[in-house]
Coordinates of C-alpha atoms and ligand atoms in Angstrom, one line a residue:
M430 CA -8.6 83.9 -55.7
A431 CA -10.4 86.9 -57.1
E432 CA -14.1 86.6 -57.6
K433 CA -15.0 86.3 -61.3
Q434 CA -18.2 88.1 -60.6
N435 CA -19.1 91.2 -58.7
Y436 CA -21.9 89.8 -56.6
E437 CA -24.6 92.1 -55.3
T438 CA -26.7 89.8 -53.2
I439 CA -24.1 87.6 -51.7
K440 CA -20.7 88.2 -50.1
I441 CA -17.7 85.8 -50.2
E442 CA -14.9 86.0 -47.6
R443 CA -12.0 83.6 -47.4
K444 CA -9.8 83.1 -44.3
D445 CA -7.5 80.2 -43.3
G446 CA -9.1 77.7 -45.6
I447 CA -12.7 78.6 -44.6
T448 CA -14.8 80.3 -47.3
W449 CA -17.7 82.2 -45.8
V450 CA -20.6 82.5 -48.2
I451 CA -22.9 85.2 -46.8
L452 CA -26.5 85.8 -48.1
N453 CA -26.4 89.5 -48.2
R454 CA -29.7 91.2 -48.3
P455 CA -29.9 92.0 -44.6
E456 CA -32.6 94.7 -45.1
K457 CA -34.9 92.0 -46.5
R458 CA -33.7 89.4 -43.9
N459 CA -31.8 87.6 -46.7
A460 CA -35.0 86.6 -48.5
M461 CA -33.9 84.9 -51.8
S462 CA -34.5 86.9 -54.9
P463 CA -34.0 85.5 -58.4
Q464 CA -30.7 87.4 -58.6
M465 CA -29.5 85.8 -55.4
H466 CA -30.3 82.4 -56.8
M467 CA -28.3 83.1 -60.0
E468 CA -25.4 84.5 -58.0
M469 CA -25.3 81.5 -55.6
D470 CA -25.6 79.1 -58.6
Q471 CA -22.5 80.7 -60.1
A472 CA -20.5 81.1 -56.9
L473 CA -20.8 77.4 -55.9
D474 CA -19.4 76.3 -59.2
D475 CA -16.4 78.6 -58.7
L476 CA -15.8 77.6 -55.1
A477 CA -16.1 73.9 -55.8
V478 CA -12.8 74.0 -57.7
D479 CA -11.2 76.8 -55.6
P480 CA -8.2 75.3 -53.9
A481 CA -8.4 78.1 -51.2
T482 CA -11.8 76.8 -50.2
R483 CA -11.3 73.8 -47.9
V484 CA -14.6 74.2 -45.9
L485 CA -17.6 76.2 -46.9
V486 CA -19.7 78.0 -44.4
L487 CA -23.1 79.4 -45.4
T488 CA -24.6 82.1 -43.3
G489 CA -26.6 85.3 -43.5
A490 CA -25.7 89.0 -43.0
G491 CA -27.4 90.9 -40.2
K492 CA -30.0 89.3 -37.9
A493 CA -31.3 86.6 -40.3
F494 CA -30.0 83.5 -41.9
C495 CA -32.7 83.5 -44.6
A496 CA -36.3 84.5 -44.6
G497 CA -37.2 82.1 -47.4
Q498 CA -38.1 83.0 -51.0
D499 CA -38.6 86.7 -51.6
I500 CA -42.3 86.9 -51.8
A501 CA -42.2 90.1 -53.9
L502 CA -39.3 89.3 -56.3
F503 CA -39.4 85.5 -56.5
F504 CA -43.2 84.9 -56.5
R505 CA -45.1 88.0 -57.4
G506 CA -42.3 89.4 -59.6
T507 CA -42.2 86.4 -61.9
E508 CA -46.0 85.8 -61.9
D509 CA -46.5 87.0 -65.5
D510 CA -43.1 85.9 -66.8
P511 CA -42.9 82.1 -67.1
A512 CA -39.3 82.2 -68.5
A513 CA -38.1 84.3 -65.6
R514 CA -40.0 82.0 -63.2
F515 CA -38.4 78.9 -64.8
R516 CA -34.9 80.3 -64.6
A517 CA -35.3 81.4 -61.0
R518 CA -36.8 78.2 -59.9
R519 CA -34.1 76.1 -61.6
A520 CA -31.3 78.2 -60.1
S521 CA -33.0 78.1 -56.7
N522 CA -33.1 74.3 -56.6
Q523 CA -29.7 73.8 -58.2
W524 CA -27.7 75.8 -55.7
R525 CA -29.7 75.1 -52.6
W526 CA -29.9 71.3 -53.2
Q527 CA -28.0 69.8 -56.1
K528 CA -24.8 71.9 -55.9
L529 CA -24.7 72.4 -52.1
S530 CA -25.5 68.8 -51.2
T531 CA -22.8 67.5 -53.6
F532 CA -20.2 70.2 -52.8
P533 CA -16.8 68.4 -52.9
K534 CA -15.7 69.8 -49.5
A535 CA -17.4 69.9 -46.1
T536 CA -20.1 72.4 -45.7
I537 CA -21.6 74.0 -42.6
A538 CA -24.8 76.0 -42.3
M539 CA -24.1 78.6 -39.6
V540 CA -27.7 79.6 -38.8
N541 CA -27.4 83.0 -37.3
G542 CA -31.0 84.1 -37.0
F543 CA -34.4 83.8 -38.7
C544 CA -34.7 80.8 -40.9
F545 CA -38.0 80.3 -42.7
G546 CA -39.5 78.3 -45.5
G547 CA -37.2 77.9 -48.5
G548 CA -34.2 78.7 -46.2
F549 CA -34.7 75.2 -44.7
T550 CA -33.4 73.5 -48.0
Q551 CA -29.9 74.9 -47.7
V552 CA -29.7 73.9 -44.0
C553 CA -30.6 70.4 -45.0
A554 CA -28.1 70.4 -47.9
C555 CA -25.1 71.3 -45.8
D556 CA -23.3 68.5 -44.1
F557 CA -23.4 70.2 -40.8
A558 CA -25.7 72.8 -39.2
I559 CA -25.0 74.9 -36.1
A560 CA -27.5 77.4 -34.8
A561 CA -27.5 80.3 -32.4
D562 CA -29.8 79.4 -29.5
D563 CA -32.1 82.3 -30.2
T564 CA -32.6 81.5 -33.9
V565 CA -36.2 81.4 -35.0
F566 CA -37.0 78.5 -37.4
G567 CA -40.4 78.2 -39.1
L568 CA -42.1 76.3 -41.9
S569 CA -44.3 79.2 -42.4
E570 CA -45.8 78.2 -45.7
V571 CA -49.1 77.1 -44.2
N572 CA -49.5 80.6 -42.9
W573 CA -49.4 81.9 -46.4
G574 CA -51.9 79.4 -47.7
I575 CA -49.2 77.5 -49.5
L576 CA -47.3 74.3 -49.0
P577 CA -43.6 73.8 -48.4
G578 CA -42.7 73.6 -52.1
G579 CA -39.5 73.9 -54.0
I580 CA -38.2 70.8 -52.3
V581 CA -38.6 71.9 -48.7
G582 CA -41.4 69.3 -48.1
W583 CA -39.0 66.6 -49.2
N584 CA -36.0 68.0 -47.4
V585 CA -37.7 68.0 -44.0
T586 CA -38.9 64.4 -44.3
Q587 CA -35.3 63.4 -45.1
T588 CA -33.9 65.4 -42.1
L589 CA -36.6 65.4 -39.4
N590 CA -38.5 62.4 -38.2
Y591 CA -42.0 62.1 -39.8
R592 CA -44.0 63.3 -36.8
D593 CA -41.9 66.5 -36.4
A594 CA -41.9 67.2 -40.2
L595 CA -45.7 67.0 -40.3
Y596 CA -46.1 68.9 -37.0
Y597 CA -44.0 71.9 -38.0
A598 CA -45.3 71.9 -41.6
L599 CA -48.9 71.7 -40.6
T600 CA -48.9 74.1 -37.6
G601 CA -46.3 76.6 -38.9
D602 CA -45.2 76.9 -35.3
T603 CA -41.7 78.3 -34.8
F604 CA -38.9 76.7 -32.9
D605 CA -35.6 77.9 -31.5
G606 CA -32.0 76.6 -31.9
K607 CA -32.2 74.4 -28.8
K608 CA -35.3 72.7 -30.1
A609 CA -33.7 72.4 -33.6
Q610 CA -30.9 70.5 -31.9
E611 CA -33.3 68.3 -29.9
I612 CA -35.2 67.3 -33.1
G613 CA -32.0 66.8 -35.0
F614 CA -32.5 69.6 -37.5
V615 CA -29.1 71.0 -36.5
N616 CA -26.1 69.3 -35.0
F617 CA -25.9 71.7 -32.1
S618 CA -27.0 75.0 -30.9
V619 CA -24.9 77.5 -29.0
P620 CA -25.2 80.9 -27.5
R621 CA -25.0 83.6 -30.2
A622 CA -21.7 84.9 -28.8
K623 CA -20.1 81.5 -29.4
L624 CA -21.6 80.7 -32.8
R625 CA -18.7 81.8 -34.9
A626 CA -16.1 80.1 -32.7
A627 CA -18.0 76.9 -32.7
T628 CA -18.3 77.0 -36.5
I629 CA -14.5 77.6 -36.9
A630 CA -13.7 74.8 -34.5
L631 CA -15.8 72.3 -36.6
A632 CA -14.3 73.6 -39.8
N633 CA -10.8 73.2 -38.4
K634 CA -11.7 69.6 -37.4
M635 CA -12.7 68.9 -40.9
M636 CA -9.7 70.5 -42.5
A637 CA -7.4 68.3 -40.4
K638 CA -8.8 65.2 -42.2
N639 CA -7.8 63.6 -45.5
P640 CA -9.9 65.7 -48.0
A641 CA -10.5 62.7 -50.3
A642 CA -11.8 60.6 -47.5
V643 CA -14.1 63.5 -46.4
R644 CA -15.4 64.0 -49.9
Y645 CA -16.0 60.3 -50.7
T646 CA -17.6 59.7 -47.3
K647 CA -20.1 62.6 -47.7
E648 CA -21.0 61.5 -51.2
A649 CA -21.4 57.9 -50.0
I650 CA -23.5 58.6 -47.0
R651 CA -25.8 60.9 -49.0
A652 CA -26.2 58.5 -51.9
V653 CA -26.9 55.2 -50.0
R654 CA -30.0 56.7 -48.4
F655 CA -31.9 56.2 -51.7
M656 CA -30.6 52.7 -52.4
N657 CA -31.7 49.3 -51.4
E658 CA -29.2 47.0 -49.7
P659 CA -27.7 45.2 -52.8
Q660 CA -27.3 48.6 -54.6
A661 CA -25.7 50.2 -51.5
H662 CA -23.3 47.2 -51.1
D663 CA -22.1 47.4 -54.6
Y664 CA -21.9 51.2 -54.7
L665 CA -19.9 51.3 -51.5
I666 CA -17.4 48.8 -52.8
A667 CA -17.0 50.8 -56.1
K668 CA -16.9 54.1 -54.2
G669 CA -14.2 52.7 -51.9
D670 CA -12.1 51.7 -54.9
A671 CA -12.6 55.1 -56.4
L672 CA -11.4 56.7 -53.2
R673 CA -8.2 54.6 -53.1
F674 CA -7.5 55.5 -56.7
N675 CA -8.1 59.2 -56.3
D676 CA -6.6 59.8 -52.9
K677 CA -3.4 61.7 -53.6
E678 CA -2.3 61.2 -50.0
K679 CA -2.8 57.5 -50.1
G680 CA -4.4 57.6 -46.7
R681 CA -5.4 54.0 -46.5
E682 CA -1.9 52.8 -47.0
A683 CA -0.5 55.4 -44.5
G684 CA -3.1 54.4 -41.9
M685 CA -2.4 50.7 -42.2
R686 CA 1.4 51.2 -42.1
Q687 CA 1.3 53.4 -39.1
F688 CA -1.1 51.1 -37.2
L689 CA 0.2 47.6 -38.2
D690 CA 3.9 48.2 -38.9
D691 CA 5.1 51.3 -37.2
K692 CA 2.6 51.0 -34.3
T693 CA 2.6 54.8 -34.1
Y694 CA -1.1 55.4 -33.9
K695 CA -4.4 54.0 -32.9
P696 CA -7.1 54.6 -35.5
G697 CA -9.9 54.7 -33.0
L698 CA -8.3 57.6 -31.3
G699 CA -7.5 60.0 -34.1
E700 CA -6.1 60.7 -37.5
F701 CA -3.1 59.0 -39.0
K702 CA -0.1 61.2 -39.7
R703 CA -0.9 62.8 -43.1
R704 CA 1.7 63.5 -45.6
K705 CA 1.4 66.4 -47.9
P706 CA -0.2 65.6 -51.3
A707 CA 2.2 65.2 -54.2
Ligands
LIG656 N1 -40.0 88.0 -48.9 C1 -39.9 89.3 -49.2 N2 -39.6 90.3 -48.3 C2 -39.3 89.8 -47.0 C3 -39.4 88.5 -46.7 C4 -39.7 87.6 -47.6 N3 -39.7 86.2 -47.4 N4 -39.0 88.4 -45.3 C5 -38.8 89.7 -44.9 N5 -39.0 90.5 -45.9 C6 -38.9 92.0 -45.9 C7 -40.0 92.7 -45.2 O1 -41.1 92.8 -46.1 C8 -39.4 94.0 -44.9 O2 -39.4 94.8 -46.0 P1 -39.6 96.4 -45.9 O3 -38.6 96.9 -45.0 O4 -39.5 96.9 -47.3 O5 -41.0 96.5 -45.4 C9 -38.0 93.6 -44.5 O6 -37.7 92.4 -45.1 C10 -37.7 93.4 -43.0 O7 -38.7 92.5 -42.6 P2 -39.5 92.7 -41.2 O8 -40.7 91.9 -41.2 O9 -39.7 94.2 -41.0 O10 -38.4 92.2 -40.2 P3 -38.5 91.6 -38.7 O11 -37.1 91.4 -38.2 O12 -39.5 92.3 -37.9 O13 -39.2 90.1 -39.0 C11 -39.3 88.0 -40.2 C12 -38.4 89.1 -39.7 C13 -38.4 87.0 -40.9 C14 -39.9 87.3 -38.9 C15 -40.5 88.5 -41.1 O14 -39.9 89.4 -42.0 C16 -41.2 87.4 -41.8 O15 -42.1 86.8 -41.2 N6 -40.9 87.2 -43.1 C17 -41.5 86.2 -43.8 C18 -40.9 84.8 -43.5 C19 -41.5 83.7 -44.3 O16 -42.7 83.3 -44.0 N7 -40.9 83.1 -45.3 C20 -41.3 82.0 -46.0 C21 -41.7 82.4 -47.3 S1 -42.5 81.0 -48.2

């Protein structure tokens, strides 16, 4: 699929079902400018309905994943322009949280280097996160005399335990990929030389699964966190019905048939044999 836009601050590469979305201001450590927010906001809409995109990987060009909001262009540059500030802020939150966390295919943050401040939001929004061991993470806002705004403060309390969220937000101390794995900020951390291969392996694992089941599962797991028990119970029943209705592969029926009638597979040990969607 040809890009509808000629992006300047991001790069999009597709290969074997994986779409690599690369924040592309390496000379500024991929700090997020208003233009980058607008471009990502547009790109995620296009990729959400792009059949060639089966898994999305978000990463950064050069030695950084993302150095947070661009202090010059996002903050100082919109200081005297409330309309520009409004547009940049809205696009920023839309792509980094609303659009990325509800993206209809699996998403992986491949954290390839420096990740600071506002860059935490997109790590939290992705379904999975894999870091290079030598990545430097930091909630550096306190060092600027500001707080983790946007929705970083909220994101970290959702993803980290309360003690760690407070500790790193208050001290501004940095931590590496191994520590990020230990505190559950990323799924795992690997030596830099293995980062891409580990990401591709996880993407391949997700692509082998029934896409409707993946989509509905991620939507369900994310949504129930903010519900009480009766709401979650009702929602999950309705969501399961919606999955059955919308699953072109009819995975539930195939799984039951193969387990109960054909006795050709054991669901605890792997995926049922998928048939191609009609
Ligand atoms: N906003 C604007 N510009 C930024 C930036 C940011 N968040 N982060 C880096 N840059 C710019 C630098 O100003 C520098 O620009 P210049 O070449 O015009 O001087 C360029 O990117 C390279 O940065 P530099 O500091 O020289 O690179 P480094 O590899 O030595 O250090 C960091 C990388 C990420 C540790 C360092 O740039 C840094 O601390 N950035 C701020 C991170 C942060 O606190 N972000 C949260 C913002 S709320």
